[in-house]
Coordinates of C-alpha atoms in Angstrom, one line a residue:
M1 CA -18.8 -15.1 -27.4
S2 CA -17.9 -11.4 -26.0
R3 CA -18.9 -10.3 -22.8
Q4 CA -19.0 -6.7 -21.3
H5 CA -16.4 -5.7 -18.7
E6 CA -17.6 -7.1 -15.4
K7 CA -17.2 -4.3 -12.6
M8 CA -16.1 -4.9 -9.1
D9 CA -18.4 -4.2 -6.0
Q10 CA -18.4 -0.9 -4.3
V11 CA -17.7 -2.6 -0.3
L12 CA -15.0 -0.8 1.1
G13 CA -15.9 2.4 3.6
R14 CA -14.3 4.9 5.1
W15 CA -12.1 2.7 8.1
D16 CA -11.8 0.0 5.4
V17 CA -9.7 2.7 3.6
L18 CA -8.1 3.9 7.0
A19 CA -7.3 -0.1 7.9
V20 CA -6.1 -0.8 4.8
A21 CA -3.4 1.6 4.3
F22 CA -2.3 2.0 7.8
G23 CA -2.4 -1.7 8.1
A24 CA -0.5 -1.9 5.1
M25 CA 2.6 0.1 7.0
I26 CA 2.5 -0.8 10.2
G27 CA 4.8 -4.6 9.5
F28 CA 6.8 -6.2 12.0
G29 CA 9.8 -3.6 11.9
W30 CA 8.8 -1.9 14.3
I31 CA 9.5 -4.6 17.1
V32 CA 12.9 -5.4 15.7
L33 CA 14.7 -2.3 15.0
T34 CA 13.6 0.5 17.6
G35 CA 16.5 -0.5 19.9
E36 CA 18.9 -0.1 17.2
F37 CA 17.0 3.5 16.2
L38 CA 17.6 4.7 20.0
D39 CA 20.6 3.1 19.8
R40 CA 22.0 5.4 17.1
A41 CA 20.0 8.5 17.1
G42 CA 18.9 9.0 21.1
T43 CA 15.0 9.2 21.7
L44 CA 14.2 12.8 20.3
G45 CA 16.4 11.6 17.7
A46 CA 15.0 8.9 16.2
A47 CA 11.5 10.4 16.9
L48 CA 12.4 13.1 14.7
A49 CA 14.2 11.1 12.1
F50 CA 10.6 9.5 11.8
V51 CA 9.0 12.3 12.0
A52 CA 11.3 13.7 8.9
G53 CA 10.8 10.5 7.0
G54 CA 6.8 11.0 7.3
L55 CA 7.2 14.4 5.3
V56 CA 8.9 13.0 2.4
V57 CA 6.0 10.6 2.1
A58 CA 3.5 13.0 2.9
F59 CA 4.5 14.6 -0.6
V60 CA 4.5 11.6 -2.4
A61 CA 0.9 11.2 -0.6
F62 CA -0.4 14.1 -1.7
T63 CA 0.4 13.7 -5.0
Y64 CA -1.6 10.1 -4.6
A65 CA -4.5 11.9 -3.2
E66 CA -5.6 13.9 -6.0
L67 CA -4.9 11.5 -8.1
V68 CA -7.0 8.4 -7.0
A69 CA -9.8 11.4 -6.4
A70 CA -9.7 12.3 -10.4
L71 CA -8.6 8.8 -11.9
P72 CA -10.7 6.6 -9.4
H73 CA -9.8 3.6 -11.4
V74 CA -8.6 -0.1 -10.7
G75 CA -5.0 -0.4 -11.0
G76 CA -4.0 3.5 -9.6
E77 CA -0.3 4.3 -10.8
H78 CA -0.8 2.2 -14.0
S79 CA -4.2 4.9 -15.0
Y80 CA -2.5 7.6 -13.6
V81 CA 0.8 6.8 -15.7
L82 CA -1.0 5.8 -19.0
R83 CA -3.4 8.7 -19.4
S84 CA -0.1 11.3 -18.6
M85 CA 2.5 9.6 -20.1
G86 CA 1.5 6.6 -22.7
S87 CA 1.0 3.1 -22.4
R88 CA 4.9 1.8 -22.2
A89 CA 5.9 4.0 -19.2
S90 CA 2.6 2.8 -17.7
F91 CA 3.3 -0.5 -18.3
F92 CA 7.2 0.2 -17.2
C93 CA 5.7 1.6 -13.5
S94 CA 3.0 -0.9 -13.1
W95 CA 5.7 -4.2 -14.0
T96 CA 7.9 -2.4 -11.2
L97 CA 5.5 -1.7 -8.7
V98 CA 3.9 -5.3 -9.3
L99 CA 7.9 -6.1 -8.0
G100 CA 7.5 -4.5 -4.7
Y101 CA 4.3 -5.8 -3.8
V102 CA 4.8 -9.7 -4.7
S103 CA 8.2 -9.0 -2.7
V104 CA 6.2 -8.0 0.5
V105 CA 3.4 -10.3 0.3
A106 CA 6.1 -13.5 -0.2
F107 CA 8.7 -11.9 2.5
E108 CA 5.3 -11.9 5.2
A109 CA 5.0 -15.8 4.7
V110 CA 8.4 -16.0 5.5
A111 CA 8.3 -13.1 8.7
L112 CA 5.1 -15.2 10.0
P113 CA 6.8 -18.5 11.6
Q114 CA 10.2 -16.7 11.9
T115 CA 8.4 -14.5 14.5
L116 CA 6.3 -17.4 16.1
L117 CA 10.1 -18.4 16.8
Y118 CA 10.3 -15.9 19.7
I119 CA 6.8 -17.4 21.5
F120 CA 7.6 -21.2 20.6
P121 CA 11.1 -21.7 20.4
D122 CA 11.0 -25.3 19.9
M123 CA 8.7 -25.3 16.6
L124 CA 11.4 -26.1 14.8
V125 CA 10.9 -29.6 13.4
G126 CA 12.1 -31.7 10.6
K127 CA 15.0 -30.0 8.5
M128 CA 15.0 -30.1 4.9
Y129 CA 18.3 -27.7 3.7
S130 CA 20.1 -25.0 3.6
V131 CA 19.7 -21.8 1.4
A132 CA 21.9 -19.1 1.6
G133 CA 23.3 -20.5 5.1
Y134 CA 19.6 -20.3 6.5
D135 CA 18.4 -24.0 7.5
V136 CA 14.5 -24.5 5.9
Y137 CA 12.7 -26.5 8.7
T138 CA 9.6 -28.7 7.5
S139 CA 7.8 -27.5 10.5
W140 CA 8.6 -23.6 9.9
V141 CA 7.7 -23.6 6.1
A142 CA 4.3 -25.4 7.1
V143 CA 3.3 -22.2 9.1
G144 CA 4.3 -19.7 6.1
V145 CA 2.4 -22.3 3.4
V146 CA -0.6 -22.7 5.5
A147 CA -1.3 -18.9 6.4
A148 CA -0.5 -18.2 2.7
V149 CA -3.2 -20.3 1.7
V150 CA -5.7 -18.8 4.5
M151 CA -4.7 -15.2 3.2
T152 CA -5.3 -16.3 0.2
W153 CA -8.5 -17.8 0.1
L154 CA -9.8 -14.9 2.3
N155 CA -9.1 -12.1 -0.9
V156 CA -10.9 -14.9 -2.8
V157 CA -13.9 -15.0 -1.4
G158 CA -14.7 -11.1 -1.2
A159 CA -13.0 -7.2 -0.2
R160 CA -15.4 -7.2 2.4
P161 CA -14.1 -10.3 4.5
A162 CA -10.6 -9.2 4.1
A163 CA -11.5 -5.1 5.2
V164 CA -13.1 -7.0 7.7
F165 CA -10.0 -8.9 9.1
Q166 CA -7.8 -6.2 8.4
T167 CA -9.7 -4.0 11.0
V168 CA -9.6 -6.2 13.1
A169 CA -6.1 -7.1 13.4
V170 CA -5.8 -2.8 13.4
L171 CA -7.8 -2.3 16.5
F172 CA -5.6 -5.3 18.3
L173 CA -2.2 -3.1 16.7
A174 CA -4.1 -0.4 18.7
A175 CA -4.5 -2.2 21.9
V176 CA -1.0 -3.0 21.7
G177 CA -0.4 1.1 21.1
V178 CA -2.6 1.7 24.3
V179 CA -1.0 -1.1 26.3
L180 CA 2.8 0.5 25.5
V181 CA 1.7 4.4 26.5
A182 CA -0.3 3.2 29.6
G183 CA 3.3 1.6 30.3
A184 CA 5.3 4.2 29.7
F185 CA 3.4 6.0 32.2
V186 CA 3.0 2.7 35.0
G187 CA 6.4 1.8 34.2
G188 CA 8.8 4.0 32.5
D189 CA 11.2 6.8 33.3
V190 CA 12.1 10.0 31.7
A191 CA 15.5 9.5 33.1
N192 CA 15.8 6.4 30.9
M193 CA 14.9 8.5 27.8
E194 CA 18.4 9.9 27.8
P195 CA 20.5 10.5 25.9
L196 CA 17.6 12.9 23.8
F197 CA 19.7 12.8 20.9
D198 CA 23.2 10.6 20.0
G199 CA 25.5 10.3 17.2
G200 CA 25.1 13.6 15.7
W201 CA 23.8 13.9 11.9
G202 CA 25.3 10.9 11.4
G203 CA 23.2 9.3 13.9
F204 CA 20.0 11.7 12.9
L205 CA 20.2 10.5 8.8
S206 CA 21.2 6.8 9.6
V207 CA 17.4 6.4 11.2
L208 CA 16.6 8.8 8.5
V209 CA 17.2 6.7 5.4
A210 CA 15.1 3.3 6.5
T211 CA 12.1 5.2 7.4
P212 CA 10.5 5.4 3.9
F213 CA 10.7 1.6 3.9
L214 CA 8.8 1.5 6.3
F215 CA 6.2 3.7 5.6
V216 CA 5.4 2.1 2.6
G217 CA 1.9 0.8 2.3
F218 CA -0.7 3.8 1.9
D219 CA -0.7 3.3 -2.2
V220 CA -2.4 -0.1 -1.4
I221 CA -5.4 2.1 -1.3
P222 CA -5.7 3.2 -5.2
Q223 CA -5.0 0.1 -6.2
S224 CA -8.6 -0.7 -5.0
A225 CA -10.6 2.7 -5.9
E226 CA -13.6 1.2 -7.8
E227 CA -14.3 -0.9 -4.5
I228 CA -14.3 2.2 -2.4
S229 CA -17.8 3.5 -1.7
L230 CA -16.7 6.5 -0.7
P231 CA -16.8 10.6 -1.9
Y232 CA -14.2 10.7 -4.1
K233 CA -12.8 13.7 -1.9
K234 CA -13.0 11.5 1.0
I235 CA -10.5 8.8 -0.3
G236 CA -7.5 11.1 -1.0
E237 CA -8.4 12.7 2.7
A238 CA -8.2 9.0 3.8
L239 CA -4.8 8.5 2.3
I240 CA -3.4 11.3 3.9
V241 CA -4.9 10.7 7.6
S242 CA -3.1 7.1 6.9
V243 CA 0.3 8.6 6.6
L244 CA -0.3 11.1 9.4
L245 CA -1.5 7.7 11.8
A246 CA 1.7 5.4 10.3
I247 CA 3.9 8.6 11.3
S248 CA 2.0 9.2 15.0
W249 CA 2.6 5.0 15.5
Y250 CA 6.4 5.4 14.7
V251 CA 7.5 8.7 16.9
M252 CA 4.7 7.0 19.8
I253 CA 7.1 3.8 19.8
M254 CA 10.1 5.7 20.0
L255 CA 9.0 7.8 23.2
T256 CA 7.3 5.0 24.7
T257 CA 10.2 2.0 24.5
S258 CA 12.8 4.8 25.3
S259 CA 11.3 5.5 28.9
S260 CA 11.5 1.9 30.0
M261 CA 15.1 1.1 30.2
H262 CA 18.5 2.3 29.1
A263 CA 19.7 2.9 25.2
V264 CA 22.0 0.4 25.8
D265 CA 20.0 -2.6 27.3
L266 CA 17.5 -1.7 24.0
A267 CA 20.3 -1.7 21.9
H268 CA 21.2 -5.4 22.7
S269 CA 18.1 -6.3 22.8
E270 CA 16.7 -8.8 20.2
L271 CA 13.0 -7.6 20.5
A272 CA 13.4 -4.2 22.2
V273 CA 9.7 -3.2 22.0
A274 CA 8.8 -6.6 23.4
D275 CA 11.6 -6.0 26.6
A276 CA 10.5 -3.1 27.1
V277 CA 7.1 -3.7 28.0
T278 CA 8.2 -6.6 29.9
K279 CA 10.2 -4.4 31.8
M280 CA 7.1 -1.8 32.5
F281 CA 4.8 -4.0 33.8
G282 CA 7.4 -6.9 35.4
H283 CA 5.6 -9.8 33.5
P284 CA 6.9 -11.9 30.4
A285 CA 3.0 -12.5 29.2
W286 CA 3.0 -8.2 28.5
G287 CA 6.1 -9.5 26.3
T288 CA 4.4 -12.0 24.4
L289 CA 1.2 -9.6 23.8
L290 CA 3.9 -7.6 22.3
V291 CA 5.0 -10.0 19.4
L292 CA 1.3 -10.9 19.0
G293 CA 1.2 -7.3 18.3
G294 CA 4.2 -7.7 15.9
V295 CA 2.3 -11.0 14.0
A296 CA -0.8 -8.2 13.9
G297 CA 1.6 -6.3 11.9
I298 CA 2.5 -8.6 9.3
L299 CA -1.1 -9.6 8.7
T300 CA -2.5 -6.8 8.1
S301 CA 0.9 -5.7 5.5
W302 CA 0.4 -8.8 4.1
N303 CA -3.1 -8.2 3.7
G304 CA -2.6 -4.9 2.4
F305 CA 0.0 -5.7 -0.4
L306 CA -1.9 -8.9 -1.8
I307 CA -5.1 -6.4 -2.3
G308 CA -2.9 -3.8 -4.0
A309 CA -0.9 -6.7 -6.2
S310 CA -4.1 -8.3 -6.8
R311 CA -6.2 -5.3 -8.5
L312 CA -3.0 -4.1 -9.9
V313 CA -2.4 -7.0 -12.3
Y314 CA -6.3 -7.3 -12.6
A315 CA -5.8 -3.5 -13.9
L316 CA -2.6 -4.6 -16.2
A317 CA -4.8 -7.1 -18.2
R318 CA -8.2 -5.6 -18.3
S319 CA -6.3 -2.9 -20.4
G320 CA -4.6 -5.7 -22.5
M321 CA -1.2 -5.5 -21.4
L322 CA -1.3 -8.8 -19.6
P323 CA -3.2 -11.8 -20.5
E324 CA -7.2 -11.9 -20.0
W325 CA -7.1 -14.4 -17.7
F326 CA -5.5 -12.3 -15.0
G327 CA -8.8 -10.0 -15.5
R328 CA -11.8 -12.3 -15.2
L329 CA -13.8 -11.4 -11.6
H330 CA -15.3 -14.2 -9.7
P331 CA -18.4 -15.1 -10.7
R332 CA -19.8 -15.3 -6.9
Y333 CA -17.6 -13.0 -5.0
R334 CA -16.8 -10.2 -7.6
T335 CA -13.2 -10.7 -6.6
P336 CA -10.4 -10.8 -9.2
A337 CA -9.5 -14.2 -8.2
N338 CA -7.5 -15.5 -10.5
A339 CA -5.0 -11.7 -10.0
V340 CA -5.4 -13.0 -6.0
V341 CA -4.5 -16.9 -6.6
F342 CA -1.2 -15.8 -8.7
I343 CA 0.0 -13.4 -6.6
G344 CA -1.1 -15.8 -3.8
A345 CA 1.0 -18.5 -5.0
T346 CA 4.0 -16.5 -4.4
S347 CA 3.4 -16.4 -0.8
V348 CA 2.8 -19.9 -1.1
L349 CA 6.4 -20.7 -2.9
A350 CA 8.0 -18.3 -0.3
P351 CA 9.0 -20.7 2.8
F352 CA 10.4 -23.1 0.8
F353 CA 13.2 -20.2 -0.3
G354 CA 14.3 -19.5 3.5
R355 CA 14.6 -16.1 4.8
K356 CA 17.6 -14.8 3.1
T357 CA 16.5 -15.3 -0.2
L358 CA 13.4 -13.5 0.9
V359 CA 15.1 -10.3 2.4
W360 CA 17.1 -10.1 -1.4
L361 CA 13.7 -9.5 -2.5
V362 CA 12.1 -7.1 -0.3
D363 CA 15.4 -5.3 -1.0
A364 CA 15.2 -5.3 -4.2
G365 CA 11.4 -4.5 -4.4
G366 CA 11.8 -1.4 -2.1
L367 CA 13.6 -0.2 -5.0
S368 CA 10.6 -0.8 -7.4
I369 CA 8.3 0.6 -5.4
V370 CA 10.1 4.2 -5.1
V371 CA 10.8 4.3 -8.9
A372 CA 7.2 4.0 -8.8
W373 CA 6.6 7.0 -6.3
I374 CA 8.8 9.1 -9.1
M375 CA 7.0 8.1 -12.2
V376 CA 3.7 9.0 -10.2
A377 CA 4.2 12.7 -8.9
L378 CA 5.8 12.8 -12.5
A379 CA 2.1 12.4 -13.8
F380 CA 0.4 13.9 -11.9
I381 CA 2.6 17.1 -12.7
I382 CA 1.7 16.4 -16.5
L383 CA -1.7 16.1 -15.8
R384 CA -1.6 19.3 -13.8
R385 CA -0.2 20.9 -17.0
R386 CA -1.7 19.3 -19.6
E387 CA -5.4 19.0 -18.1
P388 CA -5.9 21.9 -15.7
E389 CA -9.7 21.5 -16.1
M390 CA -10.0 17.6 -15.8
E391 CA -11.9 17.3 -12.3
R392 CA -10.5 17.4 -9.3
P393 CA -12.5 16.5 -6.2
F394 CA -9.5 16.3 -3.9
R395 CA -6.7 19.5 -4.9
T396 CA -3.2 18.9 -3.6
P397 CA -2.1 22.0 -2.2
G398 CA 1.2 23.7 -3.4
G399 CA 0.2 22.5 -7.0
V400 CA 3.3 21.7 -9.0
V401 CA 5.8 22.7 -6.8
T402 CA 4.3 20.0 -4.1
G403 CA 4.4 17.5 -7.3
G404 CA 7.9 18.7 -7.8
I405 CA 9.3 18.5 -4.3
A406 CA 8.0 14.9 -4.0
I407 CA 9.9 13.8 -7.3
A408 CA 12.9 15.5 -5.9
L409 CA 13.1 13.9 -1.9
A410 CA 11.6 10.1 -3.8
S411 CA 14.7 10.5 -6.2
G412 CA 16.6 11.2 -3.3
V413 CA 15.4 8.0 -1.7
A414 CA 16.2 5.9 -5.1
V415 CA 19.9 7.0 -4.7
L416 CA 20.2 5.5 -1.3
F417 CA 19.8 1.9 -3.1
M418 CA 22.9 2.5 -5.8
P419 CA 26.3 1.4 -4.8
G420 CA 28.4 3.3 -2.1
M421 CA 25.1 4.4 -0.2
P422 CA 23.5 3.4 3.2
A423 CA 20.6 1.2 1.4
A424 CA 23.1 0.0 -1.2
L425 CA 21.6 -3.0 -3.5
T426 CA 23.8 -6.5 -3.2
G427 CA 25.2 -8.4 -5.7
P428 CA 22.1 -10.7 -6.0
E429 CA 19.4 -8.2 -5.0
W430 CA 20.3 -6.1 -8.3
A431 CA 20.0 -9.4 -9.9
I432 CA 16.8 -10.3 -8.8
V433 CA 16.0 -6.6 -10.4
A434 CA 17.6 -7.5 -13.8
V435 CA 15.7 -11.1 -13.6
W436 CA 12.5 -8.8 -13.0
S437 CA 13.4 -7.2 -16.3
V438 CA 14.1 -9.7 -18.7
F439 CA 10.4 -11.0 -18.3
G440 CA 9.4 -7.5 -18.4
I441 CA 11.0 -6.6 -21.6
P442 CA 8.9 -9.0 -24.3
L443 CA 6.0 -7.8 -22.2
L444 CA 6.3 -4.1 -23.0
L445 CA 7.9 -4.9 -26.6
R446 CA 4.0 -6.4 -27.5
I447 CA 2.4 -3.5 -26.3
P448 CA 1.4 -1.2 -29.0
H449 CA 2.8 2.1 -28.5
V450 CA -0.3 4.4 -27.3
T451 CA 0.0 8.5 -25.9
G452 CA -1.1 9.7 -22.8
G453 CA -4.3 11.4 -22.6
P454 CA -8.3 11.1 -21.5
D455 CA -8.5 8.6 -23.9
A456 CA -5.4 6.8 -23.4
E457 CA -6.9 3.4 -22.1
H458 CA -9.8 3.3 -24.4
R459 CA -7.5 3.4 -27.5
L460 CA -4.6 0.8 -25.6
I461 CA -7.9 -1.1 -25.6
E462 CA -9.0 -1.2 -28.6
A463 CA -4.8 -1.6 -29.7
T464 CA -4.4 -5.0 -27.3
H465 CA -8.2 -6.7 -28.1
P466 CA -5.7 -8.6 -31.2
A467 CA -3.0 -9.4 -29.1
W468 CA -4.4 -11.3 -26.1
G469 CA -7.6 -13.3 -27.4
E470 CA -11.6 -13.2 -27.1
K471 CA -12.6 -9.4 -28.7
G472 CA -15.1 -7.7 -26.8
V473 CA -14.0 -9.1 -23.2
H474 CA -12.8 -5.6 -22.5
E475 CA -15.0 -2.2 -21.6
P476 CA -12.6 0.8 -21.5
P477 CA -13.6 2.9 -18.2
A478 CA -16.9 5.5 -18.0
P479 CA -15.4 9.3 -18.8
I480 CA -14.1 10.4 -15.5
T481 CA -16.4 13.0 -15.0
R482 CA -19.9 10.3 -15.3
F483 CA -17.9 7.7 -13.2
H484 CA -18.3 10.8 -10.8
E485 CA -21.7 11.8 -11.2
E486 CA -22.8 7.9 -11.3
H487 CA -21.1 7.2 -8.3
D488 CA -23.0 10.0 -6.0
A489 CA -26.1 9.5 -7.3
A490 CA -25.8 5.8 -6.4
L491 CA -25.2 7.2 -2.7
H492 CA -27.2 9.7 -3.0
E493 CA -29.9 6.9 -4.0
E494 CA -28.4 4.6 -0.8
A495 CA -29.1 7.6 1.2
M496 CA -32.7 8.2 0.1
Q497 CA -33.4 4.6 1.0
R498 CA -32.1 4.1 4.2
M499 CA -34.0 7.1 5.6
D500 CA -37.8 5.8 3.9
D501 CA -36.8 2.5 5.8
D502 CA -36.5 4.3 8.8
G503 CA -39.6 6.4 8.0
G504 CA -38.2 9.1 8.8
P505 CA -37.9 12.6 6.0
V506 CA -35.7 12.2 3.4
A507 CA -32.4 14.5 4.0
P508 CA -30.6 16.5 1.0
D509 CA -27.8 14.4 0.1
E510 CA -25.5 14.3 1.9
G511 CA -22.8 13.7 -0.9
H512 CA -24.1 16.9 -2.8
R513 CA -23.8 18.9 0.4
R514 CA -20.1 17.8 0.8
H515 CA -19.1 18.3 -2.7
R516 CA -18.9 21.1 -5.2
S517 CA -21.0 21.6 -8.6
R518 CA -20.6 19.3 -11.0
R519 CA -19.9 21.8 -13.8
P520 CA -16.8 22.2 -15.9
R521 CA -14.5 24.2 -13.5
R522 CA -13.6 26.8 -16.0
D523 CA -17.6 27.3 -15.8
R524 CA -17.2 28.0 -12.0
P525 CA -16.3 31.1 -10.0
R526 CA -12.9 31.8 -9.5
S527 CA -13.4 31.9 -5.9
E528 CA -14.0 27.9 -6.3
R529 CA -11.1 27.1 -8.3
S530 CA -8.3 26.4 -5.9
S531 CA -4.3 26.3 -7.1

């Protein structure tokens, strides 16, 4: 029996979007690596390296912002590359990105118990075995597994509960940031910030090469575009704001931490930021608070990438590139439950492999994410050239020039993974990339060759129905202009209903005040057309 494509609930608001994107970019690295960064480049050197690294990511984020507003479909990159370059390029990009997302989800299940060791150093009980020289303990595994089950369950029961959790964790992170700034004024000393620059260009570049990997996470927002209840232009704007917030966060961490004690002392600290706040306030309880902030960073990153990975897998199944089982929504919660459980299972298994193995996985996944950035920027340029009249609620400043810069900068980051470079992948990490490719090749060859175009997904779904089973399971997305109009009409109706319920006058539609006319661009005055 055939069934129509089920729609996901639009439950994510403006703050939810910011919390998911910003939280995904803030993991645990800011606690562990800060001392090393300050020692390499000095206070201002490290801070400026994060500004420069943030600009690299910002160029890529601008291409995402235009595309997520123009093509607000679940799966993000999957839709952009499919429309611009066709089915097989889209699968390559999406399959590559799944590895990147899964690597983060799996690693956080290891990072959490590892972090708790700083608070509970005696928690290791029941040694099981060793993997790559790392001892695996029963208690350590139990913490990771229980947390993985809870995070998976949270995402199965709804995008809204997951977003609320993300918001609470991000607010705690913000409170930790306030504590750091206050500590810098209370117990910090400008003299401790010397040297402002250290290590010359070599020191600056050694920090710069690490920064793009700490900003990874803004790209999870396009994955859940169909669940966002915002005018599409606002989604693009929120994505850019999240990147700017992350840049501000990391710069603040460099400046406040360096004011606490000399760079040499920070360099020898295992948790520089925690030791810094302990020194500022003179009590170890404040250091524990900072570690809990690191735990919050782990959970927000974990949750954000679990949302992104599950929606990407769901989108692949909805287009017929993966078996239909992955494309089913939960009948009650309206979430891609099967995809969530599949991705969650990787985090349940991750603690059994130890920390070293997961470091290999996340390093390999980093290259995968950067490759996806390059393909999205290329898709941005192709669609600007091929479909200039496509409705774009958010238009990226600079147009194709911005896209070209994004490709160049992202390619430069990708080169850093190559042999002989600062972030070169090791043998085991290349092996992970190879194994993932081997699994993907049969799936890629099974996908019909469909060229890009506005109807690419329609043609792909028609071609893949016989390949994966029940005919009629998938329904192509609505034409994009109608999709925009239906969304704005729904927002208009909700706003009018709220005002009616309050007994007040019905105001003009807020959404339509913010948006341009929905006329095709060629029918608009030239003054309304941006480059």
